[in-house]
Coordinates of C-alpha atoms and ligand atoms in Angstrom, one line a residue:
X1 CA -11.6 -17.1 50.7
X2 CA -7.8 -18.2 51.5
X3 CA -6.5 -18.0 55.5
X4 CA -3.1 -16.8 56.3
X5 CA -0.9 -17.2 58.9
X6 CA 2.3 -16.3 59.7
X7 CA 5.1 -18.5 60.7
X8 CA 7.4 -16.1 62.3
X9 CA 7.6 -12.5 63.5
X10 CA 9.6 -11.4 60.7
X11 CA 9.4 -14.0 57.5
X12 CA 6.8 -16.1 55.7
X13 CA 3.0 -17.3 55.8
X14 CA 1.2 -20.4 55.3
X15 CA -2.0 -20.0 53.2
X16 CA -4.6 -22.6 53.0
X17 CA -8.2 -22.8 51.7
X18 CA -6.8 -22.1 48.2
X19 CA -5.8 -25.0 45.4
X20 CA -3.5 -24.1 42.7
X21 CA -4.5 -27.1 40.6
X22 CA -6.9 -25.5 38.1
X23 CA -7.1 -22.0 36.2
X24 CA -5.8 -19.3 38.9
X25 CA -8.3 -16.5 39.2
X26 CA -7.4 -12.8 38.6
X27 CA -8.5 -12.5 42.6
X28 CA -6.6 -15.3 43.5
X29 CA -2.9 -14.0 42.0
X30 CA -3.4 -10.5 43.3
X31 CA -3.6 -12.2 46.2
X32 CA -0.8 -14.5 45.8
X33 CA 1.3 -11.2 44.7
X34 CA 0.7 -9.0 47.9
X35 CA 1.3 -11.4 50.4
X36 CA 4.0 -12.6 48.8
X37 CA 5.5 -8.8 48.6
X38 CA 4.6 -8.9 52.1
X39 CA 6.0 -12.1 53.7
X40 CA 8.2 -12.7 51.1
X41 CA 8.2 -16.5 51.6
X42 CA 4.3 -18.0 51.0
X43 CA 4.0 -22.1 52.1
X44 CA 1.2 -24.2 50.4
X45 CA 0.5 -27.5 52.3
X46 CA -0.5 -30.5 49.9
X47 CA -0.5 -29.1 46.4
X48 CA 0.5 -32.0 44.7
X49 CA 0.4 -30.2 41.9
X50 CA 1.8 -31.2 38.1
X51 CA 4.6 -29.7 36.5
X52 CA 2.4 -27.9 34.0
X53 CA 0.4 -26.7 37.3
X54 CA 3.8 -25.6 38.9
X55 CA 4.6 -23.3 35.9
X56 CA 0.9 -21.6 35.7
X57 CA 1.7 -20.5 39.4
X58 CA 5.1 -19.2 38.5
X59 CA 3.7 -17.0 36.1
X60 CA 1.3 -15.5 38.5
X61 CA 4.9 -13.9 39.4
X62 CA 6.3 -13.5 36.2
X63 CA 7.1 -14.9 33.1
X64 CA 9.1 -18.3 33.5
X65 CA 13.0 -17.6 33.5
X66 CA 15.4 -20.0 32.7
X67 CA 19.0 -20.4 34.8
X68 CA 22.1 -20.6 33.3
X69 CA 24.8 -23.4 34.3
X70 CA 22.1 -25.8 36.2
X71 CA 21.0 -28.6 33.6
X72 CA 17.2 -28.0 33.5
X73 CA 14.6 -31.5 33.3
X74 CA 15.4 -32.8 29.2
X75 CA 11.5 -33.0 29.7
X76 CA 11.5 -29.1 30.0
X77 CA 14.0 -26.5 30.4
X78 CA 11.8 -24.8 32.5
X79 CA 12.3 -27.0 35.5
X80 CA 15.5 -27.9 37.7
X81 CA 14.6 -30.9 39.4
X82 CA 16.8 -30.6 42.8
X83 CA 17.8 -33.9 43.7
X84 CA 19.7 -35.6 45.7
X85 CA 20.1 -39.6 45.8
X86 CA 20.2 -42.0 48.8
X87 CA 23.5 -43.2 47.5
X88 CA 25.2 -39.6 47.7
X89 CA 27.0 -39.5 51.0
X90 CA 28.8 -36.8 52.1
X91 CA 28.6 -34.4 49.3
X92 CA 27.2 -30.7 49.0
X93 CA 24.0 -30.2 48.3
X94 CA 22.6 -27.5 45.3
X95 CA 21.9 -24.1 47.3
X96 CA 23.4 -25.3 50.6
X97 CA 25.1 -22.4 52.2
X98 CA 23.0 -18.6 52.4
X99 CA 22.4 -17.1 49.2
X100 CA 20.0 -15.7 46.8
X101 CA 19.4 -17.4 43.6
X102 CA 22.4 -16.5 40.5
X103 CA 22.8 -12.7 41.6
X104 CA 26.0 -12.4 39.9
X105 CA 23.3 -12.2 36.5
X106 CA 22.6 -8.7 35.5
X107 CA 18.8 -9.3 36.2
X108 CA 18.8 -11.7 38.5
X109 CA 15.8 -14.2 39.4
X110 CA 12.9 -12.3 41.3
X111 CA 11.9 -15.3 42.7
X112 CA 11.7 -19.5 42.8
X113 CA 8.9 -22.0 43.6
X114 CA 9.9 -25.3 44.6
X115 CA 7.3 -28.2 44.6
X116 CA 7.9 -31.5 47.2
X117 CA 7.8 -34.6 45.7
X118 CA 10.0 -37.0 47.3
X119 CA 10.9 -35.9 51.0
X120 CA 13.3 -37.7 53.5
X121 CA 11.6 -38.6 56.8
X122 CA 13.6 -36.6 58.8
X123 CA 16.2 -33.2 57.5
X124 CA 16.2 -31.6 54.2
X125 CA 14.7 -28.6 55.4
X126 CA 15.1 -25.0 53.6
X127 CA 15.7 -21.9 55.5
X128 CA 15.3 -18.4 54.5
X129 CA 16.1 -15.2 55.9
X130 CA 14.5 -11.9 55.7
X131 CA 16.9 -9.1 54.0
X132 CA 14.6 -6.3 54.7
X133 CA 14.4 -7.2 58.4
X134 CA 17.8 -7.6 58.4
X135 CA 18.6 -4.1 56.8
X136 CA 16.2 -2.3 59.1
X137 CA 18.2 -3.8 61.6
X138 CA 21.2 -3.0 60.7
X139 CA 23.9 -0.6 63.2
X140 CA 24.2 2.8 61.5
X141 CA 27.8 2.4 60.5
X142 CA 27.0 -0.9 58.6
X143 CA 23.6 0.4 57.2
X144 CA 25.7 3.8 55.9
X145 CA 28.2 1.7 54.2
X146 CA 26.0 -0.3 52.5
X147 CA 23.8 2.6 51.5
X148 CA 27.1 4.2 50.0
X149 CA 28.7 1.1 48.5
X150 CA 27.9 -1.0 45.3
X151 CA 29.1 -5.0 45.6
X152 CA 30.7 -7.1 43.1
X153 CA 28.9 -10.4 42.0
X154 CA 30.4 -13.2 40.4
X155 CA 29.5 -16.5 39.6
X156 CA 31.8 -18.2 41.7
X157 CA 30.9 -21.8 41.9
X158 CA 30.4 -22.1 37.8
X159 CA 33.6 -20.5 37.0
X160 CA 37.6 -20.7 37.4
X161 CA 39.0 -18.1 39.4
X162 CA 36.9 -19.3 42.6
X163 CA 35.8 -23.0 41.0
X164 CA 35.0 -24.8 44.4
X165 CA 37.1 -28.3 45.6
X166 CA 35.5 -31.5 44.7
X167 CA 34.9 -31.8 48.1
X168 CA 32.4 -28.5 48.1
X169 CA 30.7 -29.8 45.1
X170 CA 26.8 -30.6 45.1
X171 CA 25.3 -34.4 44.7
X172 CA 25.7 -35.6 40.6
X173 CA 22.3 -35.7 40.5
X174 CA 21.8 -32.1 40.0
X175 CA 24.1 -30.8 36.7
X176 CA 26.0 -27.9 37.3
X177 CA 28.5 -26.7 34.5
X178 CA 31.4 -25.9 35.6
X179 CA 35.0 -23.8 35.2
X180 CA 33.2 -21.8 32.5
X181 CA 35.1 -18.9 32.1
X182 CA 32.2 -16.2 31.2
X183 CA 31.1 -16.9 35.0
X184 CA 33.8 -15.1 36.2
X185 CA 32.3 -12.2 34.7
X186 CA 32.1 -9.6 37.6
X187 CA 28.5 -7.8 38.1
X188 CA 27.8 -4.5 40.0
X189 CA 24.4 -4.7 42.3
X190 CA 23.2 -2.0 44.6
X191 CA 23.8 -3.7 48.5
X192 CA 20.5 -2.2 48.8
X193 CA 17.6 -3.3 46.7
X194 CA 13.9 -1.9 46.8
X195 CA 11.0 -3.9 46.2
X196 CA 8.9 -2.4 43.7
X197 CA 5.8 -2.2 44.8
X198 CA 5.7 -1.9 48.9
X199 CA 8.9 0.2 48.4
X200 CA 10.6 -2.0 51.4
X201 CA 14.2 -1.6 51.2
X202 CA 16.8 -5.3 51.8
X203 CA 20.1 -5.6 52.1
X204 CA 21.3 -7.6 48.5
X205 CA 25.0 -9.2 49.6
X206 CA 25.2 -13.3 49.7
X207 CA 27.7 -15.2 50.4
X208 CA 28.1 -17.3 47.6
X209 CA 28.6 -14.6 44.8
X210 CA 29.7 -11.7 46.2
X211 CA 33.3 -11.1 46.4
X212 CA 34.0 -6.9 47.4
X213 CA 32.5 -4.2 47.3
X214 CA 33.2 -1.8 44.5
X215 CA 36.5 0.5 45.5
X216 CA 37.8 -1.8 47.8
X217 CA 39.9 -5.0 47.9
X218 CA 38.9 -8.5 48.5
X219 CA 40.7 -8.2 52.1
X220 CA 39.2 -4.6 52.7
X221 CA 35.4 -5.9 52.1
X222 CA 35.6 -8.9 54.0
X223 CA 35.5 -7.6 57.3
X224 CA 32.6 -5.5 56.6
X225 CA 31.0 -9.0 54.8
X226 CA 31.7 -10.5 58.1
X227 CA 29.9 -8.3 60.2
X228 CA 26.8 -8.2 57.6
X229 CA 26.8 -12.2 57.2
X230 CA 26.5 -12.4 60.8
X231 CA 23.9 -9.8 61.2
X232 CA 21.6 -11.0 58.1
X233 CA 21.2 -14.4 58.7
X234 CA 20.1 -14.5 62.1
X235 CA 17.2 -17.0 63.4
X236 CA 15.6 -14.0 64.4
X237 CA 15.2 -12.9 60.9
X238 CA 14.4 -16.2 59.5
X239 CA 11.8 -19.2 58.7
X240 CA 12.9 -22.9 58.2
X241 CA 10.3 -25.2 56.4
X242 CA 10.1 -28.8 57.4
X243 CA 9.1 -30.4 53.7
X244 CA 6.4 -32.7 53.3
X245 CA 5.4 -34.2 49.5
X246 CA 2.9 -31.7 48.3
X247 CA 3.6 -28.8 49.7
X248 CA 4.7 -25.4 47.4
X249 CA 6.9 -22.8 48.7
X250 CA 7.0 -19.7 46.6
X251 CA 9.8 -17.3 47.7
X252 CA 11.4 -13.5 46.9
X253 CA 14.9 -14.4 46.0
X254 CA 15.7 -10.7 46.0
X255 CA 14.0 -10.0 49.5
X256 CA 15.7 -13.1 51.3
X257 CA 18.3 -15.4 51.2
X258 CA 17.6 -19.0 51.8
X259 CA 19.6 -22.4 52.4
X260 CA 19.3 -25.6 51.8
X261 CA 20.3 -28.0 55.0
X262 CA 22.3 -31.1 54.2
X263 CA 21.4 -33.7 57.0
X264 CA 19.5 -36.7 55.2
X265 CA 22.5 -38.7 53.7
X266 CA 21.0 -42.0 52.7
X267 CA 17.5 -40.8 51.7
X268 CA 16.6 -39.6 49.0
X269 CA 15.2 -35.9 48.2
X270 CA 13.6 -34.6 45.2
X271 CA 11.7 -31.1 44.2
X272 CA 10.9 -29.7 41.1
X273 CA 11.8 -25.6 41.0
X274 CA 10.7 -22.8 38.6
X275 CA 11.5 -19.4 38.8
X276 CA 10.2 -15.9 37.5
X277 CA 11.8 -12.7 36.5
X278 CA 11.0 -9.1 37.0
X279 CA 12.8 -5.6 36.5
X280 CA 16.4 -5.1 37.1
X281 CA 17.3 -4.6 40.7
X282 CA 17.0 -1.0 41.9
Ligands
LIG301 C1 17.8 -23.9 46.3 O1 16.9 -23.5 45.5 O2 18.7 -23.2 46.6 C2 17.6 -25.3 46.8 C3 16.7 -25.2 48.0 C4 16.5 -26.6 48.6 O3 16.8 -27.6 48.0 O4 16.0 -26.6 49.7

């Protein structure tokens, strides 16, 4: 029988006693499902597991979804291997500032797995934050607007009304396409989201894609996406894994946000991610 444990008050569990590496049993994924509906972020130490292994755990989730404008593995468009060489120095790094994964998509991922393979000795950690903690949390004025307000999504680092400077860009390692003009495209997402199957309700507003909130202005929304930025990525509300090869972490990208630190120029750091979809939003 698997053990779990939780790593913080409010966000994700570490479950051992059970190896993904083979056929998954019925017992084990309704397993994996609950807890992960429940911690939202799941950490599994020394996996090791194949590529082929990694996808039979991602669809325990869901069926396999493939990301636009990120340049999958040419050995498999199912996989993003998130890399970052020892030679890139001073350069962003893929997913390094809070978000949740391509929500300017009209069904946006439901969640990601990333697998370690090649770790820096020291940094590199992900962080993620829990958005259902954080709405619970929220003052009433905030938690009313939110519950009253629709936000605008857009895919701001692929297109070319918000294209980032060279200087914001992530390593070359990982392909992004860029100044595409279709990622401009604007999509409307409740701020609040409800997970489908506990019913738990999360605030769904990231910095990286959202730009207003429908009826008001860029300048009107940004002090109210001040005060919620602040508020929803608090340690309090958060986990941060420290990486080693092997491990699988399997996350809600809807429930959380996550980020990935940038503090191990001149090592090298490679994972291999798949991610799953579900439902629209609601
Ligand atoms: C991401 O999926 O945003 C990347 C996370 C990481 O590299 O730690």
């Amino acid at each position: 029988m698997p053990s779990i444990k939780r790593i913080t008050g409010f966000i994700g569990a570490e479950i051992s006693d059970l190896r993904l590496d083979g056929d998954i049993a019925e017992e084990a994924a309704v397993f994996l499902r609950s807890k992960l509906a429940k911690h939202h972020v799941l950490v599994l130490r020394d996996q090791h597991l194949s590529i082929e292994q990694q996808k039979e755990v991602t669809k325990v989730f869901g069926p396999l979804m493939r990301l636009p404008y990120v340049l999958p593995m040419e050995s498999d468009p199912d996989v993003i291997a998130v890399l970052k060489e020892a030679d890139e120095v001073n350069v962003g790094v893929f997913g390094g500032d809070w978000h949740s994964d391509f929500s300017f998509l009209e069904n946006p991922p439901a969640g990601s797995i990333l697998s370690a393979v090649e770790i820096p000795e020291v940094g590199g950690d992900t962080v993620w934050a829990n958005q259902a903690a954080a709405y619970r949390s929220l003052p009433t004025h905030l938690g009313e607007f939110v519950d009253s307000h629709r936000a605008v999504h857009v895919g701001k680092p692929y297109g070319v009304k918000y294209a980032p400077s060279q200087r914001e860009q992530s390593s070359a390692s990982i392909k992004m396409s860029r100044g595409d003009p279709n990622a401009d495209r604007e999509t409307l997402h409740p701020s609040v989201i409800t997970e489908p199957t506990t019913g738990e309700k999360a605030l769904f507003l990231n910095p990286i894609y959202v730009t207003k909130f429908e009826g008001l202005t860029e300048t009107e929304s940004a002090p109210f996406l001040d005060q919620l930025y602040k508020h929803c990525t608090r340690p309090d509300i958060s986990c941060r894994h420290r990486w080693q090869a092997g491990d699988l972490v399997i996350w809600d990208n809807r429930m959380t946000m996550h980020y990935a630190t940038n503090d191990y120029d001149r090592s090298r750091r490679l994972l291999y991610r798949t991610t799953f979809e579900r439902d629209i939003p609601r």
